[in-house]
Coordinates of C-alpha atoms in Angstrom, one line a residue:
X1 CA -124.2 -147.5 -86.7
X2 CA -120.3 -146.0 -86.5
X3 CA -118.3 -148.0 -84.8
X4 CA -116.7 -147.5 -81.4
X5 CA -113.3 -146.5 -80.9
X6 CA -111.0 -147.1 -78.0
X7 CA -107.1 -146.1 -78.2
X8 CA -104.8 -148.2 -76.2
X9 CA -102.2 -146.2 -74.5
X10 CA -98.6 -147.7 -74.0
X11 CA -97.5 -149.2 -70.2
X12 CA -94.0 -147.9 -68.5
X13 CA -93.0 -149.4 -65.7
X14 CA -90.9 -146.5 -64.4
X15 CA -89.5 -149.1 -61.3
X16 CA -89.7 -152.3 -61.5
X17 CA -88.7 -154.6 -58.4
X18 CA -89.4 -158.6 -58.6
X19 CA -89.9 -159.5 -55.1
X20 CA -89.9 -163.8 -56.0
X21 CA -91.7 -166.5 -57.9
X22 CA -94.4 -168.7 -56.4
X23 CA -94.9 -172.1 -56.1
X24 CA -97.4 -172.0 -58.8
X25 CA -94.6 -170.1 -61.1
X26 CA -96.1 -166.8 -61.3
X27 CA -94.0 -164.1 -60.4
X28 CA -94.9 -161.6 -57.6
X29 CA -93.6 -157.7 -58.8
X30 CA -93.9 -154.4 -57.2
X31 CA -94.1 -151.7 -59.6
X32 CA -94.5 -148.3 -60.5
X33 CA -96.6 -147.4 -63.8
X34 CA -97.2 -144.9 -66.1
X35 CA -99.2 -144.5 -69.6
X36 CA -97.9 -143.0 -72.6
X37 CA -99.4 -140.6 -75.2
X38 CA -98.5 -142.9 -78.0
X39 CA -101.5 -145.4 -78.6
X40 CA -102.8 -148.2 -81.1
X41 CA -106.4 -147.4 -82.0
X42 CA -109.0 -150.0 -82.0
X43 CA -112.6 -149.8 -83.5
X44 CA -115.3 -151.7 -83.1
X45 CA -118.4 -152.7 -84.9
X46 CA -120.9 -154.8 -83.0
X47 CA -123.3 -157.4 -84.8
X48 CA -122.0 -161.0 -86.4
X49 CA -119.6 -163.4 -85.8
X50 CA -116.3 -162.0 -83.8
X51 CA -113.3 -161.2 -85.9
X52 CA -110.1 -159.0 -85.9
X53 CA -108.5 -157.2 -89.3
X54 CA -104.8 -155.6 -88.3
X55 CA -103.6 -152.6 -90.3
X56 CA -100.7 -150.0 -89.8
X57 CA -97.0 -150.0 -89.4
X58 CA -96.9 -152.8 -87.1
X59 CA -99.6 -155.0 -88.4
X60 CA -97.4 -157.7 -89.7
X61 CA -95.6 -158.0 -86.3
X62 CA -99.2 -159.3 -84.8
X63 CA -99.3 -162.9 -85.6
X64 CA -102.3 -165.3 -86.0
X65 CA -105.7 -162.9 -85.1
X66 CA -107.5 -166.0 -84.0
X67 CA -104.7 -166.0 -81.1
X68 CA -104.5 -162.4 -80.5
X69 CA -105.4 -161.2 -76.7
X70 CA -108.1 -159.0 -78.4
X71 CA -109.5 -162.2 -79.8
X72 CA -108.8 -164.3 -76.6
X73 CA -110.2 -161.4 -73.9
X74 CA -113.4 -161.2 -75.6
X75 CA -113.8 -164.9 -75.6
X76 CA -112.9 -164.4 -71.7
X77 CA -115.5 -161.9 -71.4
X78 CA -118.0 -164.1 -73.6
X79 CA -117.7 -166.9 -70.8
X80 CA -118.4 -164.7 -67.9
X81 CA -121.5 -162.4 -69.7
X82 CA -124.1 -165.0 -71.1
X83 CA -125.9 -163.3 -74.4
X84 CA -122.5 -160.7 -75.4
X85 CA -122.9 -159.2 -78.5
X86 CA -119.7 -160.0 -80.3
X87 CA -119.1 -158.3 -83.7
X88 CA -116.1 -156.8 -85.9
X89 CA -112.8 -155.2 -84.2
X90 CA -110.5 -153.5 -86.4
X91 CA -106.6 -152.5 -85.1
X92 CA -104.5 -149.7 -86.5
X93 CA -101.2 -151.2 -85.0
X94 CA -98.4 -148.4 -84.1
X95 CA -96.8 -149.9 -80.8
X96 CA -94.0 -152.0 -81.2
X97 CA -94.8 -155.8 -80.0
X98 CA -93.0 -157.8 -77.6
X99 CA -91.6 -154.5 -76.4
X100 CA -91.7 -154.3 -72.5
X101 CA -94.6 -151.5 -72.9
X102 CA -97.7 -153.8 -73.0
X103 CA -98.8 -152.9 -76.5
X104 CA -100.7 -156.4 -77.1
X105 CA -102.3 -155.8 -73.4
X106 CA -103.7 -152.4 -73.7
X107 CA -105.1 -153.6 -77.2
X108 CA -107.1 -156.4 -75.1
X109 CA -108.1 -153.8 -72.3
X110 CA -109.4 -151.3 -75.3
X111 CA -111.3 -154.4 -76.2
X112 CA -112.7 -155.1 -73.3
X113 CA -113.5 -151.3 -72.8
X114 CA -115.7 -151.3 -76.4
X115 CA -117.5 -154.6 -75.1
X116 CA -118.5 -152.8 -71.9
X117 CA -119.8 -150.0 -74.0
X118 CA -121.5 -151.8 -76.7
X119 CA -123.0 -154.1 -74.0
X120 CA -124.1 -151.6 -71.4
X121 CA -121.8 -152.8 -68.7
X122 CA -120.1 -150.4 -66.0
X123 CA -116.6 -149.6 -66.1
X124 CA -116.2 -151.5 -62.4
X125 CA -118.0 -154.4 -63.2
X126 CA -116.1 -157.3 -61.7
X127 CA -116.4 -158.9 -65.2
X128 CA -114.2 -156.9 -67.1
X129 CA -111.7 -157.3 -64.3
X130 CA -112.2 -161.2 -64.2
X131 CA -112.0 -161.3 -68.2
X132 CA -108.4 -159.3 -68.2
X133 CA -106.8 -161.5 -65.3
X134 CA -107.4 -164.6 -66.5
X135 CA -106.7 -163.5 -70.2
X136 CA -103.0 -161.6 -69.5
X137 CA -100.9 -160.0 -66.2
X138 CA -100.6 -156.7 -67.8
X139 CA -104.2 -156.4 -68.9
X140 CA -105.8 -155.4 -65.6
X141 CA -103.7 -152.4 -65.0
X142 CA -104.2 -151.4 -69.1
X143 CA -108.5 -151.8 -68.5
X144 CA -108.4 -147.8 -66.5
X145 CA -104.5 -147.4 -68.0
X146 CA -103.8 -144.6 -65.6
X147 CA -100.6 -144.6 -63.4
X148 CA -100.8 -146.9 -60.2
X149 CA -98.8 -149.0 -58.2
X150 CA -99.0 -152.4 -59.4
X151 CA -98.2 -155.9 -57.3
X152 CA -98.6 -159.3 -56.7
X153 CA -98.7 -160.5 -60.4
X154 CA -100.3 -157.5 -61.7
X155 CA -103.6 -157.9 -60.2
X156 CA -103.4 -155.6 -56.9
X157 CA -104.1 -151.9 -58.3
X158 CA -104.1 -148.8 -56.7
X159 CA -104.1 -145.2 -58.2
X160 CA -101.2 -142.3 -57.7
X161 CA -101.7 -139.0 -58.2
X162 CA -98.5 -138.9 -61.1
X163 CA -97.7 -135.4 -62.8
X164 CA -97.2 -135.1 -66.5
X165 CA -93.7 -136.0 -67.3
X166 CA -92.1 -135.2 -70.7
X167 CA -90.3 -138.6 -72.0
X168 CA -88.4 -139.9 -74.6
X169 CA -89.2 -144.0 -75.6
X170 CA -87.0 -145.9 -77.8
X171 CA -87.3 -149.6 -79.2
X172 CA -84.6 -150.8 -81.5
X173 CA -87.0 -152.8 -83.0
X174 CA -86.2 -156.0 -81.4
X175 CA -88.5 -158.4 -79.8
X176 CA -87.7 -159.2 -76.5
X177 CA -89.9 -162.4 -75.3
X178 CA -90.9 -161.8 -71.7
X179 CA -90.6 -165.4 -70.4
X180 CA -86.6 -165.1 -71.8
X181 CA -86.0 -162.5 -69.7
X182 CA -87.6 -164.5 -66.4
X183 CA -86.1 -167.3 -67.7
X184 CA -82.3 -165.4 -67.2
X185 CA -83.8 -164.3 -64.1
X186 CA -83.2 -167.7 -63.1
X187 CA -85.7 -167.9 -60.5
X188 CA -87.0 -171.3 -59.1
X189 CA -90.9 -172.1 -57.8
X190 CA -91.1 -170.9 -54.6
X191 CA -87.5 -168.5 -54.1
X192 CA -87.9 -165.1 -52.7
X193 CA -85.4 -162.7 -54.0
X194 CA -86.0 -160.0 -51.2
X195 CA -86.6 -160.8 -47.8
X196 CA -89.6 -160.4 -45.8
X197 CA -88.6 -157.1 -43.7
X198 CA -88.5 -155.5 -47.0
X199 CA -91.7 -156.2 -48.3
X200 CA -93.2 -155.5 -45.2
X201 CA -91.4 -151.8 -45.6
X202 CA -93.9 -149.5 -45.8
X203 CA -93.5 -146.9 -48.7
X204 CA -93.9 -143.2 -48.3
X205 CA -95.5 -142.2 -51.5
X206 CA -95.1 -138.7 -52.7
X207 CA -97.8 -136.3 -51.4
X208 CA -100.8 -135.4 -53.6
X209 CA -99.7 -132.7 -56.2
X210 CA -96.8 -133.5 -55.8
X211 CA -94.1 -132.1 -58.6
X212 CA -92.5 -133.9 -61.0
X213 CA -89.6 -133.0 -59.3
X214 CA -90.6 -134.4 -56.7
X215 CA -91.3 -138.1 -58.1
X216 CA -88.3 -137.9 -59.9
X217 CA -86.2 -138.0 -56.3
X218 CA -88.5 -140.7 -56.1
X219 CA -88.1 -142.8 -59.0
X220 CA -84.6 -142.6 -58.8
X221 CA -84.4 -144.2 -55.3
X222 CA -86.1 -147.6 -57.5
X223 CA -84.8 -149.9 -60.3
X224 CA -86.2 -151.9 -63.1
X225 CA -84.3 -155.7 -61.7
X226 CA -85.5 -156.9 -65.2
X227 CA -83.0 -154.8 -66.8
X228 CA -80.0 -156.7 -66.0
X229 CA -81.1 -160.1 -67.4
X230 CA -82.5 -158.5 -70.1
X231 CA -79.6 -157.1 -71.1
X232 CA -78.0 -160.3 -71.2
X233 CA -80.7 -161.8 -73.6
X234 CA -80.8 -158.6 -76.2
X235 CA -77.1 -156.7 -75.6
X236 CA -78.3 -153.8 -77.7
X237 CA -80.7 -152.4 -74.7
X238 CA -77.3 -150.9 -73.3
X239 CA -77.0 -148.8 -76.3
X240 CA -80.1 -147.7 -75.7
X241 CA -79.7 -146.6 -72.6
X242 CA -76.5 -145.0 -73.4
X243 CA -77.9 -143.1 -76.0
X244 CA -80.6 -142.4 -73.9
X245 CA -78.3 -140.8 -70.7
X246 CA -76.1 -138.9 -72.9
X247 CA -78.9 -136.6 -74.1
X248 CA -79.0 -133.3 -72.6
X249 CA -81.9 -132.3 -70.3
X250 CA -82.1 -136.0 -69.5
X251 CA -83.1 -136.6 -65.6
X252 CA -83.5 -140.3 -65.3
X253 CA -83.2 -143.2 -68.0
X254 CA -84.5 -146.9 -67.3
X255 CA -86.0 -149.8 -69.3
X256 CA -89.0 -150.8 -69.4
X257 CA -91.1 -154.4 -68.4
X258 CA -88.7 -156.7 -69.7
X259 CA -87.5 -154.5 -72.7
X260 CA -86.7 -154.1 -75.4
X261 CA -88.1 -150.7 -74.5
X262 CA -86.4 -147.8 -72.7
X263 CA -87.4 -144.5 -71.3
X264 CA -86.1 -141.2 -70.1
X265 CA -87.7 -138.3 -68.2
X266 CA -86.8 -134.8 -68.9
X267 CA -87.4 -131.9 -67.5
X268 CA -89.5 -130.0 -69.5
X269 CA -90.9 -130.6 -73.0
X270 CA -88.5 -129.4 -75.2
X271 CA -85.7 -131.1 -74.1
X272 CA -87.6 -134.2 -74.5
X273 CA -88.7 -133.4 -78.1
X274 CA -85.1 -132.3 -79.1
X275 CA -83.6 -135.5 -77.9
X276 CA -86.6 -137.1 -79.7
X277 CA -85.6 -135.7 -83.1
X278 CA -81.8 -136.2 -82.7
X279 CA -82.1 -139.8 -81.7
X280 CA -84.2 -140.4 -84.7
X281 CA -81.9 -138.9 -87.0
X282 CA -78.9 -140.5 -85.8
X283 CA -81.0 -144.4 -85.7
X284 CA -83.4 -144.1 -88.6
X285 CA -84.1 -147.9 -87.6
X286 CA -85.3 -147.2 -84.2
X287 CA -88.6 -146.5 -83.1
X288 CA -88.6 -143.3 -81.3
X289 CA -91.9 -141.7 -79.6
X290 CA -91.2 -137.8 -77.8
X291 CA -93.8 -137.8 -75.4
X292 CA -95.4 -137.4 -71.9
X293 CA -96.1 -139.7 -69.2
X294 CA -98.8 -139.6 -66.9

């Protein structure tokens, strides 16, 4: 038998608005996401004992594969389906780690997406949904990885109807740990950083079909309020984003999750691949993807 394949499309949060922290510690976001055309690709042989084998550019970046959320959502998964044929995964690692674009997460959700399928369980199941909360925050909205709005702490979902929109992604290749970034936050259990009038505010999405020059007026009117700790923690994300605004064509620039990752929207697709080019020439160091979000 062949084995399955899943890809595993990179997350932007193209706004980003932390609304407080919970008693509990979680943090409750409001968020806009998009996925990205660059992907890690996961195969999958089902039959014997459950392992994980890492190859590509970014394979030494992975860590320990017993700990790896591919490794720990299929254990999820194996708790709540009795009888789940396990077997072999195999990861072709492109996505930079501890990035801001959930590259780790949309590996588990391409997992969890290959179990379904070698285990004849439905794309809605509750199961899959139960396995990706309890295994990682960003793994529920990787599982369909189409754009949404995303709240609470990344478990309330609901689709928008997002035009393709040529990008430009850059990580200096430096791992940003998320829980720094929430640490310089400097939230306590239980503070709000918003009051309740504004998260009552309704918002008036853009209209179905809508053009991307439409959601750009929209995106502009957000923020990303991770950016400005994360700054603090890895300076070098203001370069970034310098480099980033001062391309031409360039219609909004922004960072990422909690970064190291940042974006920019162009307006068409050749702007976005001739920044792409020139930004790689000038920072051979840097990894650069010239895209489209959607």
């Amino acid at each position: 038998m062949q084995p399955l394949i899943e890809t595993a499309r990179a997350k932007v949060n193209l706004t980003l608005r932390v609304l407080g922290r919970r008693p509990d510690g979680y943090h409750d976001i409001d968020s806009v996401v998009a996925f990205a055309d660059c992907v890690d690709t996961l195969a999958f042989a089902p039959g014997g004992d459950l392992s994980l084998t890492t190859t590509g550019p970014g394979a030494d970046a992975c860590g320990d594969s017993g700990d790896n959320l591919i490794i720990r959502a299929t254990r999820a998964l194996a708790e709540c389906v009795p009888g789940l044929t396990l077997g072999r995964f195999s990861l072709d690692k492109h996505l930079p780690v501890a990035a801001g674009i959930g590259g780790g997460s949309a590996d588990a959700a391409a997992a969890l997406r290959l179990l379904a399928t070698a285990n004849g369980i439905v794309a809605d199941d509750e199961r899959l949904s139960e396995a990706a909360r309890v295994t990682g925050a960003d793994i529920p909205v990787c599982l369909a990885s189409r754009a949404c709005s995303m709240q609470g702490i990344g478990d309330e979902l609901a689709a928008l109807d997002l035009p393709e929109l040529p990008c430009v992604m850059i990580n200096p290749r430096v791992a940003v740990a998320t829980k720094d970034v929430f640490a310089e936050l400097g939230l306590k259990k239980g503070q709000f950083r918003v009051g309740i009038s504004e998260v009552l505010e309704a918002v008036t999405w853009p209209k179905v079909g809508a053009s991307a020059d439409v959601w750009l007026d929209f995106l502009k009117g957000g923020a990303n309020d991770l950016e400005a700790p994360a700054l603090r923690v890895e300076p070098i994300i203001g370069d970034v984003l310098t480099v980033l605004r001062e391309t031409d064509g360039v219609r909004l620039a922004r960072m990422s999750g909690s970064g190291a990752t940042c974006f920019a929207i162009y307006g068409n697709a050749d702007d976005a691949k001739s920044a792409g080019q020139a930004i790689a020439q000038a920072h051979p160091g840097w990894w650069v993807h010239a895209g489209v979000l959607s």
